[in-house]
């Protein structure tokens, strides 16, 4: 058995994306990192990782990346990342591994570590969806001086690692919740109403724990979600801005 993999590569701005303009390329996924397009690096790592495949790239402009695709297939995008994931789940089902095209540092070791924890969670601590994260402590240990976006919980301050495992059909309910929040991202009161004001209050006062957050998601969706901390802080480094590009190239060179 192999595990299908979805790579999110969509860009709302296409060639006008700030990083595409910075790199003078037709699409952000083509931005060279260490001399290779980001998408090519991600595909190479996935193809070299045992047990993975087939591979699917969700992108709004297939022609832009056609020379890099190899045996990978194209999937359509929606208006936002959550919509693109929803389309992929409708087409591919579960289980499904997901990552992003702007993760050029991706390593097979991280994938194995993540999937081992996610699939082992089918036992006592079973889950329908697993999310790879790195704690702030680990990130600052491995990538000192980096500036990441952190989520602060009482027991864990973390940044995402662009690794998601959709283990069962229930995971689609979490994507529906994500889509709802994404649609209301400019209306925070509606987001608060969706998650619950009690959850929001605990988050704002620093009392929300990772366990409480996952329990709340289960109440809303019926799906069991698990955060899986990875052991390498570099796993949290993706390329969203020029400073990220410089950092990624520095890490690759070392």
mmCIF file of N, CA, C and O in Angstrom, residues 140-175:
data_model
loop_
_atom_site.group_PDB
_atom_site.id
_atom_site.type_symbol
_atom_site.label_atom_id
_atom_site.label_comp_id
_atom_site.label_asym_id
_atom_site.label_seq_id
_atom_site.Cartn_x
_atom_site.Cartn_y
_atom_site.Cartn_z
ATOM 1 N N UNK A 140 13.781 27.590 18.136
ATOM 2 C CA UNK A 140 14.844 28.529 18.527
ATOM 3 C C UNK A 140 16.155 27.816 18.811
ATOM 4 O O UNK A 140 17.224 28.410 18.681
ATOM 5 N N UNK A 141 16.079 26.541 19.166
ATOM 6 C CA UNK A 141 17.307 25.751 19.332
ATOM 7 C C UNK A 141 17.969 25.466 17.986
ATOM 8 O O UNK A 141 19.189 25.597 17.829
ATOM 9 N N UNK A 142 17.156 25.097 16.988
ATOM 10 C CA UNK A 142 17.698 24.652 15.698
ATOM 11 C C UNK A 142 17.842 25.765 14.673
ATOM 12 O O UNK A 142 18.661 25.655 13.752
ATOM 13 N N UNK A 143 17.038 26.822 14.809
ATOM 14 C CA UNK A 143 17.095 27.940 13.872
ATOM 15 C C UNK A 143 17.129 29.238 14.680
ATOM 16 O O UNK A 143 16.179 30.024 14.654
ATOM 17 N N UNK A 144 18.217 29.476 15.407
ATOM 18 C CA UNK A 144 18.258 30.662 16.270
ATOM 19 C C UNK A 144 18.102 31.955 15.474
ATOM 20 O O UNK A 144 18.645 32.098 14.382
ATOM 21 N N UNK A 145 17.298 32.850 16.024
ATOM 22 C CA UNK A 145 17.102 34.149 15.380
ATOM 23 C C UNK A 145 15.990 34.206 14.367
ATOM 24 O O UNK A 145 15.650 35.293 13.892
ATOM 25 N N UNK A 146 15.410 33.060 14.022
ATOM 26 C CA UNK A 146 14.337 33.084 13.029
ATOM 27 C C UNK A 146 13.075 33.700 13.615
ATOM 28 O O UNK A 146 12.826 33.629 14.818
ATOM 29 N N UNK A 147 12.271 34.299 12.740
ATOM 30 C CA UNK A 147 10.997 34.872 13.150
ATOM 31 C C UNK A 147 9.884 34.062 12.504
ATOM 32 O O UNK A 147 9.699 34.089 11.300
ATOM 33 N N UNK A 148 9.145 33.323 13.320
ATOM 34 C CA UNK A 148 8.044 32.501 12.853
ATOM 35 C C UNK A 148 6.739 33.016 13.449
ATOM 36 O O UNK A 148 6.750 33.772 14.421
ATOM 37 N N UNK A 149 5.635 32.594 12.892
ATOM 38 C CA UNK A 149 4.327 32.892 13.461
ATOM 39 C C UNK A 149 3.972 31.781 14.438
ATOM 40 O O UNK A 149 3.952 30.599 14.058
ATOM 41 N N UNK A 150 3.713 32.158 15.687
ATOM 42 C CA UNK A 150 3.465 31.156 16.727
ATOM 43 C C UNK A 150 2.018 31.193 17.200
ATOM 44 O O UNK A 150 1.378 32.248 17.260
ATOM 45 N N UNK A 151 1.534 30.016 17.574
ATOM 46 C CA UNK A 151 0.259 29.884 18.270
ATOM 47 C C UNK A 151 0.591 29.584 19.731
ATOM 48 O O UNK A 151 1.356 28.662 20.024
ATOM 49 N N UNK A 152 0.013 30.376 20.609
ATOM 50 C CA UNK A 152 0.354 30.278 22.028
ATOM 51 C C UNK A 152 -0.769 29.579 22.799
ATOM 52 O O UNK A 152 -1.882 30.097 22.907
ATOM 53 N N UNK A 153 -0.478 28.400 23.312
ATOM 54 C CA UNK A 153 -1.368 27.678 24.202
ATOM 55 C C UNK A 153 -0.702 27.573 25.572
ATOM 56 O O UNK A 153 0.488 27.833 25.710
ATOM 57 N N UNK A 154 -1.469 27.192 26.565
ATOM 58 C CA UNK A 154 -0.900 27.169 27.905
ATOM 59 C C UNK A 154 0.254 26.172 28.032
ATOM 60 O O UNK A 154 1.253 26.434 28.702
ATOM 61 N N UNK A 155 0.123 25.047 27.354
ATOM 62 C CA UNK A 155 1.123 23.993 27.485
ATOM 63 C C UNK A 155 2.044 23.877 26.277
ATOM 64 O O UNK A 155 2.969 23.059 26.285
ATOM 65 N N UNK A 156 1.801 24.683 25.238
ATOM 66 C CA UNK A 156 2.601 24.538 24.027
ATOM 67 C C UNK A 156 2.536 25.813 23.187
ATOM 68 O O UNK A 156 1.446 26.278 22.854
ATOM 69 N N UNK A 157 3.695 26.364 22.874
ATOM 70 C CA UNK A 157 3.799 27.454 21.907
ATOM 71 C C UNK A 157 4.452 26.862 20.667
ATOM 72 O O UNK A 157 5.564 26.318 20.743
ATOM 73 N N UNK A 158 3.767 26.930 19.532
ATOM 74 C CA UNK A 158 4.252 26.177 18.377
ATOM 75 C C UNK A 158 4.005 26.925 17.070
ATOM 76 O O UNK A 158 3.220 27.877 17.002
ATOM 77 N N UNK A 159 4.698 26.443 16.044
ATOM 78 C CA UNK A 159 4.485 26.892 14.675
ATOM 79 C C UNK A 159 4.222 25.661 13.821
ATOM 80 O O UNK A 159 4.717 24.570 14.120
ATOM 81 N N UNK A 160 3.422 25.818 12.772
ATOM 82 C CA UNK A 160 3.097 24.682 11.921
ATOM 83 C C UNK A 160 4.259 24.247 11.051
ATOM 84 O O UNK A 160 5.174 25.022 10.755
ATOM 85 N N UNK A 161 4.221 22.981 10.633
ATOM 86 C CA UNK A 161 5.295 22.416 9.805
ATOM 87 C C UNK A 161 4.808 21.985 8.418
ATOM 88 O O UNK A 161 5.509 21.249 7.717
ATOM 89 N N UNK A 162 3.615 22.432 8.032
ATOM 90 C CA UNK A 162 3.085 22.131 6.698
ATOM 91 C C UNK A 162 3.025 20.634 6.410
ATOM 92 O O UNK A 162 3.265 20.192 5.287
ATOM 93 N N UNK A 163 2.696 19.862 7.438
ATOM 94 C CA UNK A 163 2.475 18.431 7.274
ATOM 95 C C UNK A 163 1.139 18.076 7.924
ATOM 96 O O UNK A 163 0.937 18.357 9.116
ATOM 97 N N UNK A 164 0.245 17.481 7.135
ATOM 98 C CA UNK A 164 -1.074 17.110 7.616
ATOM 99 C C UNK A 164 -1.380 15.685 7.162
ATOM 100 O O UNK A 164 -1.104 15.329 6.013
ATOM 101 N N UNK A 165 -1.954 14.909 8.065
ATOM 102 C CA UNK A 165 -2.368 13.548 7.736
ATOM 103 C C UNK A 165 -3.868 13.447 7.942
ATOM 104 O O UNK A 165 -4.362 13.622 9.066
ATOM 105 N N UNK A 166 -4.599 13.231 6.842
ATOM 106 C CA UNK A 166 -6.035 13.038 6.901
ATOM 107 C C UNK A 166 -6.269 11.537 6.929
ATOM 108 O O UNK A 166 -6.179 10.869 5.898
ATOM 109 N N UNK A 167 -6.551 11.026 8.124
ATOM 110 C CA UNK A 167 -6.566 9.584 8.299
ATOM 111 C C UNK A 167 -7.881 8.901 8.002
ATOM 112 O O UNK A 167 -7.903 7.756 7.551
ATOM 113 N N UNK A 168 -8.992 9.580 8.250
ATOM 114 C CA UNK A 168 -10.311 8.981 8.046
ATOM 115 C C UNK A 168 -11.235 10.016 7.409
ATOM 116 O O UNK A 168 -10.941 11.215 7.409
ATOM 117 N N UNK A 169 -12.396 9.582 6.898
ATOM 118 C CA UNK A 169 -13.344 10.539 6.307
ATOM 119 C C UNK A 169 -13.795 11.631 7.272
ATOM 120 O O UNK A 169 -14.208 12.706 6.822
ATOM 121 N N UNK A 170 -13.701 11.386 8.583
ATOM 122 C CA UNK A 170 -14.105 12.421 9.539
ATOM 123 C C UNK A 170 -13.232 13.671 9.423
ATOM 124 O O UNK A 170 -13.655 14.757 9.816
ATOM 125 N N UNK A 171 -12.033 13.524 8.901
ATOM 126 C CA UNK A 171 -11.137 14.676 8.753
ATOM 127 C C UNK A 171 -11.763 15.758 7.872
ATOM 128 O O UNK A 171 -11.466 16.942 8.034
ATOM 129 N N UNK A 172 -12.634 15.344 6.957
ATOM 130 C CA UNK A 172 -13.283 16.317 6.075
ATOM 131 C C UNK A 172 -14.136 17.303 6.863
ATOM 132 O O UNK A 172 -14.323 18.448 6.431
ATOM 133 N N UNK A 173 -14.642 16.880 8.029
ATOM 134 C CA UNK A 173 -15.440 17.788 8.851
ATOM 135 C C UNK A 173 -14.580 18.911 9.420
ATOM 136 O O UNK A 173 -15.045 20.033 9.604
ATOM 137 N N UNK A 174 -13.320 18.613 9.719
ATOM 138 C CA UNK A 174 -12.407 19.647 10.196
ATOM 139 C C UNK A 174 -12.118 20.636 9.070
ATOM 140 O O UNK A 174 -12.009 21.845 9.293
ATOM 141 N N UNK A 175 -12.001 20.136 7.849
ATOM 142 C CA UNK A 175 -11.780 21.018 6.700
ATOM 143 C C UNK A 175 -12.989 21.933 6.501
ATOM 144 O O UNK A 175 -12.842 23.114 6.159
#
